[in-house]
Amino acid sequence: MFQDIPLAHVIIVSTLMFFIGVYGFMTRKNLFAILMSTELVLNAVALNFVAFNYYLYPDKMQGLFFALFIIGIAAAEAAVAIAIIVAIYKNFQSVNVEEVSQMKN
Amino acid sequence: MKPVLFYIMAAVILICSVLTVTSTRILRAAVYLLFVLIATSGVYFLMDYNFLAASQLTLYAGGIIVLIIFSVMLTSSAGERQAPVGKFKASLSALAVAVGALCCLNTFLAYQAFPARTLALDSTVKSIGTALVSMGENGYMLPFEVISLLLLAAMIAAIIIARRDIES
């Protein structure tokens, strides 16, 4: 049975995945890499919701629906973000955050 | 069998997450992210959330990763390498992240009073569909409609932003 695994182990996995995503968000320069780090963070949060749903309230479906809506919103977010990145690439010929600084100063 | 599979998935998730944020080639990072998402969907399958695992595979692993890989290929050549992160910045970020993770895990692991529930799991496609279109308690009609509006708005926004001749 899956329930032999303690809830803590699933939470440790999702916490580490979340903070690895945050690390990528802080160190990456490429806009696509930053987008991928955001996907890692969203994925970790969804796993967290599903784990709590499974272990604590298996007869209800709140965590499941939260994860479903997170997946849908991540799809919308990725579509808009990639459109913005492609528009930036057309104007600056680069997807590096340090070269996109026209609105600074 | 299931615990062994879970620990394999957990190892794949953690190793590929680290590789996603540290790989200097963006295309490889995207493929590592694909492995992370597939392993997560495997965890959902192990928990018997079959519908959620299937949507994770088709939407996340299928849709978003293909979109990212296509746009990466449009904007950079396949062998292009990113400049590695500076040592000072990397170690400082790693320190901040480690402190955050330790605080979170410490708070969580100190709380051991979760009640053990052994109720039957309710995650058939029929009950998910009924809950999505029903109002009242345990109904998700409002978020369902709101997310459909959000997806429409995001689609229109993506088309308008990606067009070049907006002013004409």
Coordinates of C-alpha atoms in Angstrom, one line a residue:
Chain A
M1 CA 0.0 0.0 0.0
F2 CA 1.1 3.5 -0.7
Q3 CA 0.0 4.6 2.8
D4 CA 2.9 2.7 4.3
I5 CA 5.0 5.6 3.2
P6 CA 4.8 8.4 5.9
L7 CA 3.4 11.7 4.8
A8 CA 6.6 13.4 5.8
H9 CA 8.6 11.7 3.0
V10 CA 6.3 13.1 0.3
I11 CA 6.4 16.5 2.0
I12 CA 10.2 16.4 2.1
V13 CA 10.3 15.7 -1.6
S14 CA 8.0 18.5 -2.5
T15 CA 9.7 21.0 -0.2
L16 CA 13.1 20.2 -1.7
M17 CA 11.6 20.5 -5.2
F18 CA 10.1 23.9 -4.3
F19 CA 13.3 25.3 -3.0
I20 CA 15.4 24.0 -5.9
G21 CA 12.9 25.9 -8.1
V22 CA 13.5 29.0 -6.0
Y23 CA 17.2 28.6 -6.4
G24 CA 16.9 28.4 -10.1
F25 CA 14.7 31.5 -10.1
M26 CA 17.4 33.4 -8.3
T27 CA 20.5 32.3 -10.2
R28 CA 19.2 31.9 -13.8
K29 CA 19.7 34.6 -16.5
N30 CA 17.9 33.0 -19.4
L31 CA 14.1 33.8 -19.5
F32 CA 13.2 30.2 -20.5
A33 CA 15.2 28.8 -17.6
I34 CA 13.4 31.2 -15.2
L35 CA 10.1 30.0 -16.6
M36 CA 11.2 26.4 -16.1
S37 CA 12.0 27.1 -12.4
T38 CA 8.5 28.5 -12.0
E39 CA 7.1 25.3 -13.4
L40 CA 9.1 23.4 -10.8
V41 CA 7.7 25.5 -8.0
L42 CA 4.1 25.1 -9.2
N43 CA 4.6 21.3 -9.6
A44 CA 5.9 21.1 -6.0
V45 CA 2.9 22.9 -4.7
A46 CA 0.5 20.7 -6.6
L47 CA 2.3 17.6 -5.2
N48 CA 1.9 19.0 -1.7
F49 CA -1.9 19.6 -2.1
V50 CA -2.4 16.1 -3.5
A51 CA -0.3 14.5 -0.7
F52 CA -2.3 16.2 2.0
N53 CA -5.6 15.3 0.2
Y54 CA -4.5 11.6 0.0
Y55 CA -3.3 11.2 3.6
L56 CA -5.7 13.3 5.6
Y57 CA -9.0 13.5 3.7
P58 CA -9.1 10.7 1.1
D59 CA -12.9 10.8 0.9
K60 CA -12.9 14.5 -0.2
M61 CA -11.4 16.0 -3.4
Q62 CA -10.3 19.5 -2.5
G63 CA -6.6 18.9 -2.9
L64 CA -7.2 17.0 -6.2
F65 CA -9.1 20.0 -7.6
F66 CA -6.5 22.4 -6.4
A67 CA -3.9 20.4 -8.3
L68 CA -6.1 20.3 -11.4
F69 CA -6.6 24.1 -11.4
I70 CA -2.9 24.6 -10.7
I71 CA -2.1 22.6 -13.9
G72 CA -4.6 24.6 -15.9
I73 CA -3.3 28.0 -14.6
A74 CA 0.3 26.8 -15.3
A75 CA -0.7 26.1 -18.9
A76 CA -2.2 29.7 -19.3
E77 CA 0.8 31.2 -17.5
A78 CA 3.3 29.3 -19.8
A79 CA 1.4 30.4 -22.9
V80 CA 1.5 34.1 -22.0
A81 CA 5.1 34.0 -20.7
I82 CA 6.3 32.3 -23.9
A83 CA 4.5 34.9 -26.0
I84 CA 6.1 37.7 -24.0
I85 CA 9.6 36.0 -24.3
V86 CA 9.2 35.7 -28.1
A87 CA 8.1 39.3 -28.3
I88 CA 11.2 40.3 -26.3
Y89 CA 13.4 38.2 -28.5
K90 CA 12.0 40.0 -31.6
N91 CA 12.9 43.4 -30.1
F92 CA 16.2 42.7 -28.4
Q93 CA 17.5 39.6 -30.3
S94 CA 18.2 38.1 -26.8
V95 CA 16.4 36.2 -24.0
N96 CA 18.9 37.2 -21.4
V97 CA 17.4 39.2 -18.6
E98 CA 20.5 41.4 -18.2
E99 CA 20.3 42.6 -21.8
V100 CA 16.6 43.5 -21.5
S101 CA 16.8 46.7 -19.5
Q102 CA 15.2 49.4 -21.7
M103 CA 12.7 50.4 -19.0
K104 CA 15.4 50.9 -16.4
N105 CA 16.4 54.4 -15.3
Chain B
M1 CA 6.3 -2.7 -4.4
K2 CA 4.7 0.7 -4.2
P3 CA 7.1 2.1 -1.6
V4 CA 10.1 1.1 -3.7
L5 CA 8.6 2.7 -6.8
F6 CA 7.9 5.9 -4.8
Y7 CA 11.4 6.2 -3.6
I8 CA 12.7 5.7 -7.2
M9 CA 10.3 8.4 -8.4
A10 CA 11.5 10.7 -5.5
A11 CA 15.1 10.2 -6.4
V12 CA 14.3 11.0 -10.1
I13 CA 12.4 14.1 -9.1
L14 CA 15.2 15.5 -6.9
I15 CA 18.1 14.6 -9.2
C16 CA 16.4 16.0 -12.3
S17 CA 15.2 19.1 -10.4
V18 CA 18.8 19.9 -9.5
L19 CA 19.9 19.3 -13.1
T20 CA 17.1 21.5 -14.4
V21 CA 18.3 24.5 -12.5
T22 CA 22.0 23.9 -13.0
S23 CA 22.4 22.7 -16.6
T24 CA 24.1 25.2 -18.8
R25 CA 22.2 24.0 -21.9
I26 CA 18.6 25.2 -21.9
L27 CA 17.4 22.4 -24.1
R28 CA 18.8 19.8 -21.7
A29 CA 17.3 21.7 -18.8
A30 CA 13.9 21.4 -20.5
V31 CA 14.3 17.6 -20.9
Y32 CA 15.3 17.2 -17.3
L33 CA 12.1 19.2 -16.4
L34 CA 10.2 16.7 -18.5
F35 CA 11.6 13.9 -16.4
V36 CA 10.6 15.7 -13.2
L37 CA 7.0 16.1 -14.4
I38 CA 6.7 12.5 -15.6
A39 CA 8.0 11.3 -12.2
T40 CA 5.5 13.5 -10.4
S41 CA 2.7 12.0 -12.5
G42 CA 4.0 8.6 -11.6
V43 CA 3.6 9.5 -7.9
Y44 CA 0.0 10.5 -8.7
F45 CA -0.6 7.2 -10.4
L46 CA 0.8 5.4 -7.3
M47 CA -1.7 7.3 -5.1
D48 CA -4.5 6.1 -7.4
Y49 CA -5.3 9.7 -8.7
N50 CA -5.5 8.4 -12.2
F51 CA -7.3 11.3 -13.8
L52 CA -4.9 13.9 -12.2
A53 CA -1.9 11.8 -13.3
A54 CA -3.3 11.6 -16.9
S55 CA -3.9 15.4 -17.1
Q56 CA -0.4 16.0 -15.6
L57 CA 1.1 13.9 -18.4
T58 CA -0.9 15.4 -21.3
L59 CA -1.0 19.1 -20.2
Y60 CA 2.3 19.5 -18.4
A61 CA 4.6 16.9 -19.8
G62 CA 3.0 16.9 -23.2
G63 CA 1.8 20.5 -23.8
I64 CA 4.0 22.9 -21.8
I65 CA 7.3 21.1 -22.4
V66 CA 6.7 20.9 -26.1
L67 CA 5.9 24.6 -26.1
I68 CA 9.0 25.5 -24.2
I69 CA 11.3 23.3 -26.3
F70 CA 9.9 24.7 -29.6
S71 CA 10.4 28.3 -28.4
V72 CA 13.9 27.5 -27.1
M73 CA 14.8 26.1 -30.5
L74 CA 13.3 29.3 -32.2
T75 CA 15.4 31.6 -30.1
S76 CA 18.8 29.9 -29.7
S77 CA 20.8 27.2 -31.5
A78 CA 20.8 23.7 -30.0
G79 CA 24.4 23.6 -28.8
E80 CA 24.4 27.0 -27.2
R81 CA 25.7 27.1 -23.7
Q82 CA 24.7 29.6 -21.0
A83 CA 27.4 31.4 -19.0
P84 CA 27.8 29.5 -15.7
V85 CA 26.6 31.3 -12.5
G86 CA 29.2 33.1 -10.5
K87 CA 30.5 31.2 -7.5
F88 CA 29.6 34.0 -5.0
K89 CA 26.1 34.4 -6.3
A90 CA 25.5 30.7 -6.5
S91 CA 26.7 30.0 -2.9
L92 CA 24.7 32.9 -1.6
S93 CA 21.5 31.7 -3.3
A94 CA 22.2 28.2 -2.1
L95 CA 22.6 29.4 1.4
A96 CA 19.4 31.4 1.3
V97 CA 17.5 28.5 -0.2
A98 CA 19.0 26.0 2.3
V99 CA 17.9 28.2 5.2
G100 CA 14.4 28.5 3.8
A101 CA 14.1 24.7 3.3
L102 CA 15.4 23.9 6.8
C103 CA 12.9 26.3 8.4
C104 CA 10.0 24.8 6.4
L105 CA 11.1 21.2 7.1
N106 CA 11.7 21.9 10.8
T107 CA 8.3 23.4 11.2
F108 CA 6.6 20.6 9.4
L109 CA 8.5 17.7 10.9
A110 CA 7.9 19.1 14.4
Y111 CA 4.1 18.6 13.9
Q112 CA 3.4 14.9 14.2
A113 CA -0.2 15.0 15.2
F114 CA -1.8 14.1 11.9
P115 CA -4.7 11.7 12.4
A116 CA -4.4 8.5 10.4
R117 CA -7.3 8.2 8.0
T118 CA -8.2 5.0 6.2
L119 CA -11.3 6.0 4.4
A120 CA -12.0 4.9 0.8
L121 CA -10.4 7.0 -1.8
D122 CA -12.9 8.9 -4.0
S123 CA -11.2 9.8 -7.2
T124 CA -13.1 8.2 -10.1
V125 CA -13.6 10.2 -13.2
K126 CA -17.4 10.1 -12.7
S127 CA -17.2 11.8 -9.3
I128 CA -14.7 14.4 -10.5
G129 CA -17.0 15.3 -13.4
T130 CA -20.0 15.5 -11.2
A131 CA -18.2 17.7 -8.7
L132 CA -16.9 20.0 -11.4
V133 CA -20.4 21.0 -12.6
S134 CA -22.3 20.9 -9.4
M135 CA -23.1 23.9 -7.1
G136 CA -23.3 24.0 -3.3
E137 CA -21.1 22.0 -1.0
N138 CA -18.3 20.0 -2.7
G139 CA -19.2 21.6 -6.0
Y140 CA -16.6 23.4 -8.1
M141 CA -18.8 25.1 -10.7
L142 CA -17.5 28.7 -10.0
P143 CA -13.7 27.9 -10.2
F144 CA -14.4 25.8 -13.3
E145 CA -16.1 28.7 -15.1
V146 CA -13.5 31.2 -13.9
I147 CA -10.6 29.1 -15.2
S148 CA -12.4 28.8 -18.6
L149 CA -12.5 32.6 -18.8
L150 CA -8.9 32.8 -17.7
L151 CA -7.8 30.4 -20.4
L152 CA -9.7 32.4 -23.1
A153 CA -8.1 35.6 -21.9
A154 CA -4.6 34.0 -21.8
M155 CA -5.1 32.7 -25.4
I156 CA -6.2 36.1 -26.7
A157 CA -3.3 37.8 -24.8
A158 CA -0.8 35.4 -26.2
I159 CA -2.0 36.0 -29.8
I160 CA -1.9 39.8 -29.4
I161 CA 1.5 40.0 -27.6
A162 CA 3.1 37.7 -30.2
R163 CA 1.9 39.8 -33.1
R164 CA 4.5 42.2 -34.4
D165 CA 2.4 44.9 -36.1
I166 CA 0.1 45.9 -33.2
E167 CA 0.0 49.6 -34.0
S168 CA -1.1 49.2 -37.7

